[in-house]
Amino acid sequence: MKTAIAVPEGLTDVLLHACCAPCSSAIVEWMLANGVRPVIFYYNPNIFPREEYEIRKQESKRHAESLGVRWIDGDYNHDEWLGGICGLEGEPERGRRCERCFFLRLKATALKAQELGIPYFTTTLASSRWKDIEQINRAGQAAEASVHSSQFIVHNSNTHHPTVNDQLSTINYPKFWSQNWRKGGLYERRNQLLKEFGFYNQQYCGCEFSFRS
């Protein structure tokens, strides 16, 4: 497999936000073959209806278990997600609704990485040719900044009032690994693994708005 993946210096562990098993398959395979230990985080409250969500979730879990990779089930709260994208329902695909959706899911991923003490997070969303890679990167960077800002506020509220430099030196927050996962032959390998594993292959992004468009 040809290589076009840029691994940040020192990265050995990563929390991988997975939208589905087909999209994560080649990415996880590449990581395991290149000294990166992934933990899969399945967090997709955008998916509708619930039956569709459960099918994709079980396929993702089956894939992880077959490889002995840790898999974490995120909460499914579609109503909360609808509140998060309220006002953007009429946006076209690759519009503002999609970027907001990416941000909501990646912020939850960043918070989970922080909770687990995993220094990096990334997403399989960047493997789909149907997604705007620039939107995904902006959303991931915004998610990183959001967690960073919230941690800074918590530290800044301490009664001993440390200096700004002291605060920044003690804060450990997860960083977004921005990577186009279509490169390096991974998109082609995804299609091969889809057949090898017999994955359920969904025909729409996930939310009711993408389904209707």
mmCIF file of N, CA and C in Angstrom, residues 63-127:
data_model
loop_
_atom_site.group_PDB
_atom_site.id
_atom_site.type_symbol
_atom_site.label_atom_id
_atom_site.label_comp_id
_atom_site.label_asym_id
_atom_site.label_seq_id
_atom_site.Cartn_x
_atom_site.Cartn_y
_atom_site.Cartn_z
ATOM 1 N N HIS A 63 -16.642 -5.019 13.604
ATOM 2 C CA HIS A 63 -15.340 -4.810 12.980
ATOM 3 C C HIS A 63 -14.242 -4.660 14.029
ATOM 4 N N ALA A 64 -14.488 -3.831 15.046
ATOM 5 C CA ALA A 64 -13.487 -3.602 16.092
ATOM 6 C C ALA A 64 -13.173 -4.887 16.848
ATOM 7 N N GLU A 65 -14.197 -5.631 17.190
ATOM 8 C CA GLU A 65 -13.994 -6.864 17.949
ATOM 9 C C GLU A 65 -13.205 -7.890 17.139
ATOM 10 N N SER A 66 -13.397 -7.906 15.827
ATOM 11 C CA SER A 66 -12.673 -8.856 14.988
ATOM 12 C C SER A 66 -11.182 -8.567 14.965
ATOM 13 N N LEU A 67 -10.814 -7.316 15.262
ATOM 14 C CA LEU A 67 -9.410 -6.905 15.257
ATOM 15 C C LEU A 67 -8.822 -6.771 16.654
ATOM 16 N N GLY A 68 -9.662 -6.931 17.675
ATOM 17 C CA GLY A 68 -9.198 -6.758 19.046
ATOM 18 C C GLY A 68 -8.923 -5.312 19.392
ATOM 19 N N VAL A 69 -9.641 -4.396 18.743
ATOM 20 C CA VAL A 69 -9.481 -2.963 18.974
ATOM 21 C C VAL A 69 -10.558 -2.481 19.941
ATOM 22 N N ARG A 70 -10.167 -1.662 20.882
ATOM 23 C CA ARG A 70 -11.139 -1.127 21.837
ATOM 24 C C ARG A 70 -12.183 -0.284 21.104
ATOM 25 N N TRP A 71 -13.434 -0.452 21.482
ATOM 26 C CA TRP A 71 -14.547 0.230 20.830
ATOM 27 C C TRP A 71 -15.439 0.851 21.901
ATOM 28 N N ILE A 72 -15.787 2.119 21.722
ATOM 29 C CA ILE A 72 -16.598 2.838 22.709
ATOM 30 C C ILE A 72 -17.884 3.315 22.044
ATOM 31 N N ASP A 73 -18.986 3.061 22.705
ATOM 32 C CA ASP A 73 -20.305 3.464 22.217
ATOM 33 C C ASP A 73 -20.647 4.833 22.777
ATOM 34 N N GLY A 74 -20.786 5.838 21.909
ATOM 35 C CA GLY A 74 -21.222 7.155 22.345
ATOM 36 C C GLY A 74 -22.729 7.185 22.542
ATOM 37 N N ASP A 75 -23.211 8.183 23.233
ATOM 38 C CA ASP A 75 -24.645 8.295 23.487
ATOM 39 C C ASP A 75 -25.394 8.649 22.206
ATOM 40 N N TYR A 76 -26.587 8.080 22.084
ATOM 41 C CA TYR A 76 -27.460 8.428 20.958
ATOM 42 C C TYR A 76 -28.562 9.335 21.482
ATOM 43 N N ASN A 77 -28.498 10.606 21.124
ATOM 44 C CA ASN A 77 -29.534 11.567 21.503
ATOM 45 C C ASN A 77 -29.838 12.412 20.273
ATOM 46 N N HIS A 78 -30.727 11.889 19.466
ATOM 47 C CA HIS A 78 -31.029 12.564 18.203
ATOM 48 C C HIS A 78 -31.717 13.903 18.427
ATOM 49 N N ASP A 79 -32.537 13.974 19.467
ATOM 50 C CA ASP A 79 -33.224 15.240 19.759
ATOM 51 C C ASP A 79 -32.231 16.339 20.120
ATOM 52 N N GLU A 80 -31.197 15.977 20.883
ATOM 53 C CA GLU A 80 -30.169 16.951 21.238
ATOM 54 C C GLU A 80 -29.408 17.396 19.986
ATOM 55 N N TRP A 81 -29.137 16.450 19.101
ATOM 56 C CA TRP A 81 -28.461 16.794 17.849
ATOM 57 C C TRP A 81 -29.322 17.737 17.017
ATOM 58 N N LEU A 82 -30.623 17.476 16.950
ATOM 59 C CA LEU A 82 -31.531 18.350 16.210
ATOM 60 C C LEU A 82 -31.492 19.766 16.776
ATOM 61 N N GLY A 83 -31.381 19.869 18.101
ATOM 62 C CA GLY A 83 -31.257 21.186 18.719
ATOM 63 C C GLY A 83 -29.970 21.877 18.318
ATOM 64 N N GLY A 84 -28.924 21.081 18.133
ATOM 65 C CA GLY A 84 -27.631 21.644 17.774
ATOM 66 C C GLY A 84 -27.564 22.189 16.367
ATOM 67 N N ILE A 85 -28.380 21.651 15.482
ATOM 68 C CA ILE A 85 -28.365 22.124 14.089
ATOM 69 C C ILE A 85 -29.626 22.931 13.755
ATOM 70 N N CYS A 86 -30.362 23.294 14.799
ATOM 71 C CA CYS A 86 -31.623 24.031 14.612
ATOM 72 C C CYS A 86 -31.405 25.295 13.765
ATOM 73 N N GLY A 87 -32.271 25.490 12.775
ATOM 74 C CA GLY A 87 -32.166 26.631 11.886
ATOM 75 C C GLY A 87 -31.412 26.345 10.610
ATOM 76 N N LEU A 88 -30.749 25.184 10.568
ATOM 77 C CA LEU A 88 -29.946 24.822 9.392
ATOM 78 C C LEU A 88 -30.539 23.635 8.640
ATOM 79 N N GLU A 89 -31.749 23.265 8.997
ATOM 80 C CA GLU A 89 -32.356 22.084 8.401
ATOM 81 C C GLU A 89 -32.469 22.179 6.884
ATOM 82 N N GLY A 90 -32.692 23.374 6.371
ATOM 83 C CA GLY A 90 -32.885 23.550 4.938
ATOM 84 C C GLY A 90 -31.604 23.713 4.139
ATOM 85 N N GLU A 91 -30.473 23.665 4.803
ATOM 86 C CA GLU A 91 -29.191 23.805 4.108
ATOM 87 C C GLU A 91 -28.945 22.616 3.177
ATOM 88 N N PRO A 92 -28.279 22.846 2.052
ATOM 89 C CA PRO A 92 -27.956 21.733 1.144
ATOM 90 C C PRO A 92 -26.827 20.886 1.715
ATOM 91 N N GLU A 93 -26.643 19.709 1.153
ATOM 92 C CA GLU A 93 -25.497 18.886 1.525
ATOM 93 C C GLU A 93 -24.205 19.663 1.261
ATOM 94 N N ARG A 94 -23.242 19.531 2.184
ATOM 95 C CA ARG A 94 -21.983 20.265 2.187
ATOM 96 C C ARG A 94 -22.202 21.737 2.550
ATOM 97 N N GLY A 95 -23.357 22.046 3.087
ATOM 98 C CA GLY A 95 -23.637 23.406 3.544
ATOM 99 C C GLY A 95 -23.319 23.571 5.019
ATOM 100 N N ARG A 96 -23.870 24.617 5.622
ATOM 101 C CA ARG A 96 -23.559 24.931 7.018
ATOM 102 C C ARG A 96 -24.050 23.867 7.993
ATOM 103 N N ARG A 97 -25.146 23.201 7.663
ATOM 104 C CA ARG A 97 -25.633 22.155 8.558
ATOM 105 C C ARG A 97 -24.603 21.048 8.729
ATOM 106 N N CYS A 98 -23.987 20.640 7.619
ATOM 107 C CA CYS A 98 -23.003 19.570 7.682
ATOM 108 C C CYS A 98 -21.802 19.958 8.538
ATOM 109 N N GLU A 99 -21.317 21.171 8.358
ATOM 110 C CA GLU A 99 -20.160 21.581 9.141
ATOM 111 C C GLU A 99 -20.499 21.664 10.626
ATOM 112 N N ARG A 100 -21.700 22.132 10.935
ATOM 113 C CA ARG A 100 -22.131 22.180 12.330
ATOM 114 C C ARG A 100 -22.240 20.767 12.901
ATOM 115 N N CYS A 101 -22.761 19.851 12.100
ATOM 116 C CA CYS A 101 -22.865 18.456 12.524
ATOM 117 C C CYS A 101 -21.482 17.869 12.806
ATOM 118 N N PHE A 102 -20.534 18.121 11.920
ATOM 119 C CA PHE A 102 -19.175 17.640 12.123
ATOM 120 C C PHE A 102 -18.605 18.174 13.439
ATOM 121 N N PHE A 103 -18.822 19.469 13.674
ATOM 122 C CA PHE A 103 -18.292 20.081 14.890
ATOM 123 C C PHE A 103 -18.878 19.428 16.143
ATOM 124 N N LEU A 104 -20.186 19.216 16.167
ATOM 125 C CA LEU A 104 -20.831 18.630 17.343
ATOM 126 C C LEU A 104 -20.270 17.243 17.637
ATOM 127 N N ARG A 105 -20.077 16.462 16.606
ATOM 128 C CA ARG A 105 -19.580 15.100 16.797
ATOM 129 C C ARG A 105 -18.102 15.092 17.173
ATOM 130 N N LEU A 106 -17.323 15.998 16.585
ATOM 131 C CA LEU A 106 -15.896 16.029 16.891
ATOM 132 C C LEU A 106 -15.603 16.684 18.233
ATOM 133 N N LYS A 107 -16.451 17.597 18.665
ATOM 134 C CA LYS A 107 -16.271 18.144 20.011
ATOM 135 C C LYS A 107 -16.491 17.053 21.053
ATOM 136 N N ALA A 108 -17.523 16.229 20.844
ATOM 137 C CA ALA A 108 -17.748 15.104 21.756
ATOM 138 C C ALA A 108 -16.565 14.146 21.726
ATOM 139 N N THR A 109 -15.968 13.964 20.559
ATOM 140 C CA THR A 109 -14.798 13.096 20.428
ATOM 141 C C THR A 109 -13.602 13.681 21.173
ATOM 142 N N ALA A 110 -13.408 14.987 21.042
ATOM 143 C CA ALA A 110 -12.301 15.647 21.746
ATOM 144 C C ALA A 110 -12.481 15.531 23.257
ATOM 145 N N LEU A 111 -13.697 15.705 23.727
ATOM 146 C CA LEU A 111 -13.966 15.594 25.166
ATOM 147 C C LEU A 111 -13.737 14.160 25.653
ATOM 148 N N LYS A 112 -14.103 13.183 24.839
ATOM 149 C CA LYS A 112 -13.868 11.790 25.218
ATOM 150 C C LYS A 112 -12.367 11.491 25.231
ATOM 151 N N ALA A 113 -11.624 12.033 24.268
ATOM 152 C CA ALA A 113 -10.171 11.849 24.261
ATOM 153 C C ALA A 113 -9.552 12.454 25.514
ATOM 154 N N GLN A 114 -10.027 13.625 25.892
ATOM 155 C CA GLN A 114 -9.545 14.269 27.113
ATOM 156 C C GLN A 114 -9.829 13.382 28.326
ATOM 157 N N GLU A 115 -11.028 12.856 28.391
ATOM 158 C CA GLU A 115 -11.421 11.984 29.506
ATOM 159 C C GLU A 115 -10.536 10.748 29.600
ATOM 160 N N LEU A 116 -10.188 10.191 28.442
ATOM 161 C CA LEU A 116 -9.403 8.963 28.400
ATOM 162 C C LEU A 116 -7.900 9.212 28.464
ATOM 163 N N GLY A 117 -7.494 10.481 28.356
ATOM 164 C CA GLY A 117 -6.075 10.798 28.363
ATOM 165 C C GLY A 117 -5.387 10.447 27.058
ATOM 166 N N ILE A 118 -6.137 10.449 25.953
ATOM 167 C CA ILE A 118 -5.575 10.167 24.633
ATOM 168 C C ILE A 118 -5.225 11.495 23.977
ATOM 169 N N PRO A 119 -3.986 11.689 23.555
ATOM 170 C CA PRO A 119 -3.526 13.018 23.133
ATOM 171 C C PRO A 119 -4.000 13.487 21.761
ATOM 172 N N TYR A 120 -4.504 12.593 20.928
ATOM 173 C CA TYR A 120 -4.944 12.986 19.594
ATOM 174 C C TYR A 120 -6.307 12.376 19.275
ATOM 175 N N PHE A 121 -7.045 13.077 18.418
ATOM 176 C CA PHE A 121 -8.286 12.514 17.888
ATOM 177 C C PHE A 121 -8.356 12.828 16.403
ATOM 178 N N THR A 122 -9.036 11.960 15.674
ATOM 179 C CA THR A 122 -9.235 12.146 14.236
ATOM 180 C C THR A 122 -10.556 11.514 13.864
ATOM 181 N N THR A 123 -10.926 11.578 12.588
ATOM 182 C CA THR A 123 -12.252 11.094 12.193
ATOM 183 C C THR A 123 -12.252 10.409 10.836
ATOM 184 N N THR A 124 -13.070 9.387 10.730
ATOM 185 C CA THR A 124 -13.249 8.687 9.469
ATOM 186 C C THR A 124 -14.088 9.494 8.481
ATOM 187 N N LEU A 125 -14.707 10.569 8.937
ATOM 188 C CA LEU A 125 -15.468 11.419 8.028
ATOM 189 C C LEU A 125 -14.596 11.888 6.861
ATOM 190 N N ALA A 126 -13.306 12.035 7.137
ATOM 191 C CA ALA A 126 -12.378 12.519 6.117
ATOM 192 C C ALA A 126 -11.984 11.437 5.116
ATOM 193 N N SER A 127 -12.685 10.308 5.145
ATOM 194 C CA SER A 127 -12.414 9.259 4.168
ATOM 195 C C SER A 127 -13.460 9.220 3.068
#
